[in-house]
Amino acid sequence: MVCSVFISHATKDVPLVQAVVDLIEDGLGVPEGEIFCSSLKGHGIPVGQNFVEYMRKEIAAPEVVVLLLTENYFNSNFCLSELGAAWVKGHKIFPIVVPPLNFTAIKDVLLGVQAIGLEDDISYNQLRETLNDLKLVTKSVTKWDVKRRYFFQSLPGILEKLPKLETVDPAEYANVKQNLEEAKSELLSYEDEIAQLKKRIGALEKLKDTKEVQAVRREFSGSDYVAQFDTAVKAIISLRSKIGGPEVLKFMLADYYGASYGMDVRNYPEQFEEASLVKVVRLQDRSVQWGATRAQEVRQRLAEIDRLMDEQDSYDEIAGHYADRDIPFETDNLEFWESFYGV
């Protein structure tokens, strides 16, 4: 069922919208089911309904459209769509201009349309007459006068609650726009220059010694990827003696990276016995105890190295720096372990 009274409003103006709907419903006795107002419970869109489709249905044929024309209203594309629909369909409209707007806001499709000011007490009687002609008024004139008086007494507080539209000084806007255009132009020139520099660097990398090129890249990029890598590697090397020895570390590396490598207790009994004492391994089931303090330290350092290897920039820099080692630069590779961790 399409409602008789459609309240076209901005959602930001709900305090005012509620007051106007109360005035129509309680002051005039217009039945709740005859008033459509999308922002208010009981007057809005039922649960499960599509918002846009329901709004389109309601704006199709109401008897009268009450327009609450605020700054927020004219700044809402949805409100302007409702206004356009009401104009196209030729609905009877009742525009109410809300301060700080004045009647100069009535333009475009509303040009020449008679409107009332929000605080124009007497003019609200025209709304009563309109709804009375539609046989929607069920309350006495006395009830209307009492409710209308209360409405106007409440208006100052209601208007205070309305969010103010944020505006920008036109001169300031023009200045910012000009600066933005200049910045865009300058950025484009920088991008062209950067593209040329990248081509030059690429050509130099093919001609120059790799380690020298990497050193220059580090100098100008300000990165310390190699230093971070070296620090983590040195920390792992220093942990070898604390966890039992290099063979224990190799066993832990294999376990960490999911490689198949058995615990060689027969050839390295002392290393694994010591590892067992510091809780790094368990001899009974030949497993790594990653919850142990030393094991956690090893895992933390390995995670740092993996993170550096996962990032393309850091990987390129570190791999280039150690290119002379002639090994697969893969953290889960035995040659990598032997070269960097001494296992």
Coordinates of C-alpha atoms in Angstrom, one line a residue:
M1 CA 0.0 0.0 0.0
V2 CA 1.3 3.4 -1.0
C3 CA 1.1 6.1 1.7
S4 CA -0.7 9.4 1.2
V5 CA 2.0 11.7 2.7
F6 CA 5.6 11.3 1.6
I7 CA 8.2 13.1 3.8
S8 CA 11.2 14.0 1.6
H9 CA 14.1 14.7 3.8
A10 CA 17.9 14.3 4.4
T11 CA 18.7 11.5 6.9
K12 CA 21.1 13.9 8.7
D13 CA 18.0 16.0 9.7
V14 CA 16.2 13.3 11.7
P15 CA 15.5 15.5 14.8
L16 CA 13.6 18.0 12.6
V17 CA 12.0 15.2 10.6
Q18 CA 10.7 13.5 13.8
A19 CA 9.1 16.8 15.0
V20 CA 7.4 17.4 11.7
V21 CA 6.0 13.9 11.5
D22 CA 4.8 14.2 15.2
L23 CA 3.0 17.5 14.2
I24 CA 1.2 15.8 11.3
E25 CA 0.4 12.6 13.1
D26 CA -0.5 13.9 16.6
G27 CA -1.6 17.4 15.7
L28 CA -3.8 16.5 12.7
G29 CA -4.5 12.9 13.5
V30 CA -3.2 11.6 10.1
P31 CA -3.0 7.8 10.6
E32 CA 0.5 6.4 11.0
G33 CA 0.0 4.1 8.0
E34 CA -0.6 7.1 5.7
I35 CA 2.8 8.7 6.4
F36 CA 6.0 7.5 4.7
C37 CA 9.3 8.6 6.2
S38 CA 12.3 6.4 5.5
S39 CA 14.3 7.5 8.6
L40 CA 11.7 6.8 11.2
K41 CA 10.6 3.4 12.6
G42 CA 7.0 2.7 11.9
H43 CA 7.0 5.0 8.9
G44 CA 9.9 3.6 7.0
I45 CA 10.9 0.6 5.0
P46 CA 9.8 -2.8 6.3
V47 CA 12.5 -5.4 7.2
G48 CA 13.4 -7.5 4.2
Q49 CA 12.4 -4.9 1.6
N50 CA 14.8 -3.5 -1.0
F51 CA 15.5 0.1 -0.1
V52 CA 15.6 1.6 -3.6
E53 CA 12.7 -0.4 -4.9
Y54 CA 10.5 0.4 -1.9
M55 CA 11.4 4.1 -2.2
R56 CA 10.6 4.1 -5.9
K57 CA 7.2 2.6 -5.1
E58 CA 6.4 5.1 -2.4
I59 CA 7.3 8.2 -4.4
A60 CA 5.2 6.9 -7.3
A61 CA 1.8 8.1 -6.2
P62 CA 1.5 9.9 -2.8
E63 CA -1.2 12.5 -2.4
V64 CA 1.2 15.1 -1.1
V65 CA 5.0 15.3 -0.8
V66 CA 6.3 17.4 2.2
L67 CA 9.8 18.7 1.3
L68 CA 12.0 19.6 4.2
L69 CA 14.5 21.8 2.4
T70 CA 17.7 22.1 4.4
E71 CA 21.3 22.5 3.5
N72 CA 21.7 18.8 4.0
Y73 CA 18.8 18.2 1.6
F74 CA 20.4 20.1 -1.3
N75 CA 23.7 18.3 -0.6
S76 CA 22.1 14.8 -0.9
N77 CA 21.9 13.2 -4.4
F78 CA 19.1 10.9 -3.1
C79 CA 17.0 13.8 -1.9
L80 CA 17.4 15.6 -5.2
S81 CA 16.3 12.4 -6.9
E82 CA 13.1 12.4 -4.8
L83 CA 12.5 16.1 -5.7
G84 CA 13.0 15.3 -9.4
A85 CA 10.6 12.4 -9.2
A86 CA 7.9 14.5 -7.5
W87 CA 8.3 17.2 -10.2
V88 CA 8.2 14.7 -13.1
K89 CA 5.1 12.9 -11.7
G90 CA 3.4 16.2 -11.0
H91 CA 2.7 15.5 -7.3
K92 CA 1.2 18.1 -5.0
I93 CA 4.2 19.4 -3.0
F94 CA 4.5 21.3 0.2
P95 CA 8.0 22.8 0.5
I96 CA 9.3 24.0 3.9
V97 CA 12.5 26.1 3.8
V98 CA 14.7 25.5 6.9
P99 CA 17.1 28.2 8.2
P100 CA 19.8 29.2 7.4
L101 CA 18.4 28.7 3.9
N102 CA 16.0 31.3 2.6
F103 CA 13.6 31.5 -0.3
T104 CA 16.5 32.0 -2.8
A105 CA 17.2 28.3 -2.3
I106 CA 13.9 27.6 -4.2
K107 CA 15.3 27.3 -7.7
D108 CA 15.5 25.0 -10.7
V109 CA 12.5 22.7 -10.6
L110 CA 11.1 24.6 -7.6
L111 CA 11.4 28.0 -9.3
G112 CA 8.1 29.8 -8.8
V113 CA 6.7 27.3 -6.4
Q114 CA 5.1 28.8 -3.2
A115 CA 6.9 27.6 -0.1
I116 CA 6.7 28.4 3.6
G117 CA 9.5 29.2 6.1
L118 CA 10.0 26.7 8.9
E119 CA 9.1 29.2 11.5
D120 CA 6.1 30.7 9.7
D121 CA 3.4 29.7 12.2
I122 CA 0.3 30.7 10.3
S123 CA 1.3 29.2 7.0
Y124 CA 1.2 25.7 8.5
N125 CA -2.6 26.0 8.4
Q126 CA -2.2 25.5 4.6
L127 CA -0.7 22.1 5.3
R128 CA -3.7 21.3 7.5
E129 CA -6.1 22.5 4.8
T130 CA -4.3 20.3 2.2
L131 CA -4.5 17.2 4.3
N132 CA -8.1 18.0 5.4
D133 CA -9.1 18.1 1.7
L134 CA -7.6 14.6 1.4
K135 CA -9.8 13.5 4.3
L136 CA -6.7 12.6 6.4
V137 CA -7.3 15.0 9.3
T138 CA -9.0 13.4 12.3
K139 CA -8.1 15.9 15.1
S140 CA -9.9 19.1 16.1
V141 CA -8.5 22.6 15.4
T142 CA -7.9 23.0 19.2
K143 CA -5.7 19.9 19.2
W144 CA -3.9 21.3 16.1
D145 CA -3.2 24.7 17.7
V146 CA -1.9 23.1 20.9
K147 CA 0.4 20.7 19.1
R148 CA 1.5 23.4 16.6
R149 CA 2.4 25.8 19.6
Y150 CA 4.5 23.1 21.1
F151 CA 6.3 22.5 17.8
F152 CA 7.3 26.1 17.5
Q153 CA 8.5 26.3 21.1
S154 CA 10.7 23.2 20.4
L155 CA 12.2 24.5 17.1
P156 CA 15.3 26.4 18.5
G157 CA 16.5 23.3 20.3
I158 CA 15.7 21.1 17.3
L159 CA 17.7 23.3 14.9
E160 CA 20.6 23.3 17.3
K161 CA 20.8 19.5 16.9
L162 CA 20.9 19.5 13.2
P163 CA 24.5 18.9 11.8
K164 CA 25.9 21.9 10.0
L165 CA 27.0 21.6 6.4
E166 CA 30.7 21.9 6.1
T167 CA 31.5 24.5 3.5
V168 CA 34.7 25.8 2.0
D169 CA 35.4 29.4 1.0
P170 CA 35.3 29.6 -2.8
A171 CA 38.6 31.5 -3.0
E172 CA 40.3 28.9 -0.8
Y173 CA 38.8 26.1 -2.9
A174 CA 40.1 27.7 -6.1
N175 CA 43.6 28.1 -4.5
V176 CA 43.7 24.5 -3.4
K177 CA 42.5 23.3 -6.8
Q178 CA 45.2 25.3 -8.6
N179 CA 47.9 23.9 -6.2
L180 CA 46.6 20.4 -6.8
E181 CA 46.8 20.8 -10.6
E182 CA 50.4 22.2 -10.3
A183 CA 51.3 19.2 -8.0
K184 CA 49.9 16.8 -10.5
S185 CA 51.9 18.4 -13.3
E186 CA 55.1 18.3 -11.3
L187 CA 54.5 14.7 -10.3
L188 CA 54.1 13.6 -13.9
S189 CA 57.4 15.2 -14.8
Y190 CA 59.0 13.4 -11.8
E191 CA 57.5 10.1 -13.0
D192 CA 59.0 10.5 -16.4
E193 CA 62.4 11.3 -14.9
I194 CA 62.1 8.3 -12.5
A195 CA 61.3 6.0 -15.5
Q196 CA 64.4 7.2 -17.3
L197 CA 66.6 6.7 -14.2
K198 CA 65.3 3.1 -13.8
K199 CA 66.2 2.3 -17.4
R200 CA 69.7 3.8 -16.8
I201 CA 70.1 1.7 -13.5
G202 CA 69.0 -1.4 -15.3
A203 CA 71.6 -0.8 -18.0
L204 CA 74.3 -0.1 -15.4
E205 CA 73.5 -3.3 -13.6
K206 CA 74.3 -5.3 -16.7
L207 CA 77.7 -3.6 -17.1
K208 CA 79.0 -3.2 -13.5
D209 CA 80.1 -5.5 -10.8
T210 CA 76.9 -6.8 -9.0
K211 CA 78.2 -6.1 -5.4
E212 CA 79.2 -2.6 -6.4
V213 CA 75.8 -1.9 -7.9
Q214 CA 74.1 -3.3 -4.8
A215 CA 76.3 -1.1 -2.6
V216 CA 75.3 2.0 -4.5
R217 CA 71.6 1.0 -4.4
R218 CA 71.8 0.6 -0.6
E219 CA 73.5 4.0 -0.3
F220 CA 70.8 5.9 -2.1
S221 CA 67.8 3.9 -0.9
G222 CA 68.8 4.1 2.7
S223 CA 67.8 0.5 3.3
D224 CA 69.7 -1.8 5.7
Y225 CA 68.4 -5.2 4.5
V226 CA 71.9 -6.8 4.3
A227 CA 72.6 -5.6 7.9
Q228 CA 69.3 -7.1 9.1
F229 CA 70.1 -10.3 7.4
D230 CA 73.7 -10.4 8.8
T231 CA 72.4 -9.8 12.3
A232 CA 69.9 -12.6 12.2
V233 CA 72.5 -15.0 10.7
K234 CA 75.1 -14.1 13.3
A235 CA 72.5 -14.7 16.0
I236 CA 71.8 -18.2 14.7
I237 CA 75.5 -19.0 14.5
S238 CA 75.9 -17.9 18.1
L239 CA 73.0 -20.1 19.2
R240 CA 74.7 -23.3 17.8
S241 CA 76.9 -23.8 20.9
K242 CA 73.9 -23.1 23.2
I243 CA 71.7 -25.7 21.6
G244 CA 74.3 -28.5 21.4
G245 CA 76.2 -27.8 18.2
P246 CA 75.9 -27.5 14.4
E247 CA 74.4 -31.0 13.9
V248 CA 71.6 -30.1 16.2
L249 CA 71.0 -26.9 14.3
K250 CA 70.9 -28.8 11.0
F251 CA 68.3 -31.2 12.5
M252 CA 66.2 -28.2 13.7
L253 CA 66.5 -26.5 10.3
A254 CA 65.2 -29.6 8.6
D255 CA 62.3 -29.8 11.0
Y256 CA 61.5 -26.1 10.7
Y257 CA 61.4 -26.3 6.9
G258 CA 59.7 -29.7 6.8
A259 CA 62.6 -31.5 5.3
S260 CA 63.2 -35.2 5.9
Y261 CA 66.4 -35.5 8.1
G262 CA 66.9 -38.0 11.0
M263 CA 68.5 -37.2 14.3
D264 CA 72.1 -38.6 14.0
V265 CA 72.5 -39.6 17.7
R266 CA 75.0 -42.4 16.8
N267 CA 77.6 -40.0 15.2
Y268 CA 76.9 -36.9 17.4
P269 CA 75.8 -38.3 20.8
E270 CA 77.3 -35.4 22.8
Q271 CA 75.6 -32.7 20.7
F272 CA 72.2 -34.3 21.1
E273 CA 72.6 -35.2 24.7
E274 CA 73.4 -31.5 25.5
A275 CA 70.4 -30.5 23.3
S276 CA 68.3 -32.8 25.4
L277 CA 69.5 -31.2 28.6
V278 CA 68.5 -27.7 27.4
K279 CA 65.1 -29.0 26.3
V280 CA 65.7 -28.3 22.6
V281 CA 65.1 -31.9 21.5
R282 CA 63.5 -34.9 23.0
L283 CA 65.5 -38.1 22.5
Q284 CA 62.6 -40.5 23.2
D285 CA 60.7 -39.6 20.0
R286 CA 63.6 -37.7 18.3
S287 CA 61.7 -34.4 17.9
V288 CA 62.4 -30.7 18.2
Q289 CA 60.8 -29.0 21.3
W290 CA 60.0 -25.6 19.7
G291 CA 58.5 -24.4 23.0
A292 CA 61.9 -24.4 24.6
T293 CA 63.6 -21.0 25.1
R294 CA 66.6 -21.6 22.9
A295 CA 64.4 -23.2 20.2
Q296 CA 62.1 -20.2 20.2
E297 CA 65.2 -18.0 19.7
V298 CA 66.2 -20.0 16.7
R299 CA 62.7 -19.9 15.2
Q300 CA 62.5 -16.2 15.7
R301 CA 65.7 -15.5 13.8
L302 CA 64.7 -17.9 11.0
A303 CA 61.4 -16.1 10.7
E304 CA 63.2 -12.7 10.4
I305 CA 65.4 -14.2 7.6
D306 CA 62.3 -15.7 5.8
R307 CA 60.6 -12.3 6.0
L308 CA 63.5 -10.6 4.3
M309 CA 63.6 -13.3 1.6
D310 CA 59.9 -13.0 1.0
E311 CA 60.1 -9.3 0.1
Q312 CA 61.4 -8.7 -3.4
D313 CA 63.4 -5.6 -2.7
S314 CA 65.2 -7.0 0.3
Y315 CA 65.7 -10.4 -1.4
D316 CA 67.3 -8.7 -4.5
E317 CA 69.6 -6.6 -2.3
I318 CA 70.8 -9.5 -0.1
A319 CA 71.1 -12.0 -2.9
G320 CA 73.0 -9.4 -5.0
H321 CA 75.4 -8.7 -2.0
Y322 CA 76.2 -12.4 -1.6
A323 CA 76.1 -13.3 -5.3
D324 CA 79.7 -14.5 -5.2
R325 CA 78.8 -17.4 -2.9
D326 CA 77.4 -19.3 -5.9
I327 CA 74.7 -21.2 -4.0
P328 CA 70.9 -21.4 -4.4
F329 CA 69.6 -18.4 -2.5
E330 CA 66.9 -20.5 -0.8
T331 CA 66.4 -20.6 3.0
D332 CA 65.2 -24.2 3.0
N333 CA 68.2 -25.4 1.0
L334 CA 71.1 -27.4 2.6
E335 CA 73.7 -25.4 0.6
F336 CA 72.3 -22.2 2.0
W337 CA 72.5 -23.6 5.6
E338 CA 76.1 -24.8 5.1
S339 CA 77.2 -21.4 3.6
F340 CA 75.5 -19.1 6.2
Y341 CA 75.0 -21.2 9.3
G342 CA 78.1 -23.4 9.1
V343 CA 76.2 -26.7 9.6

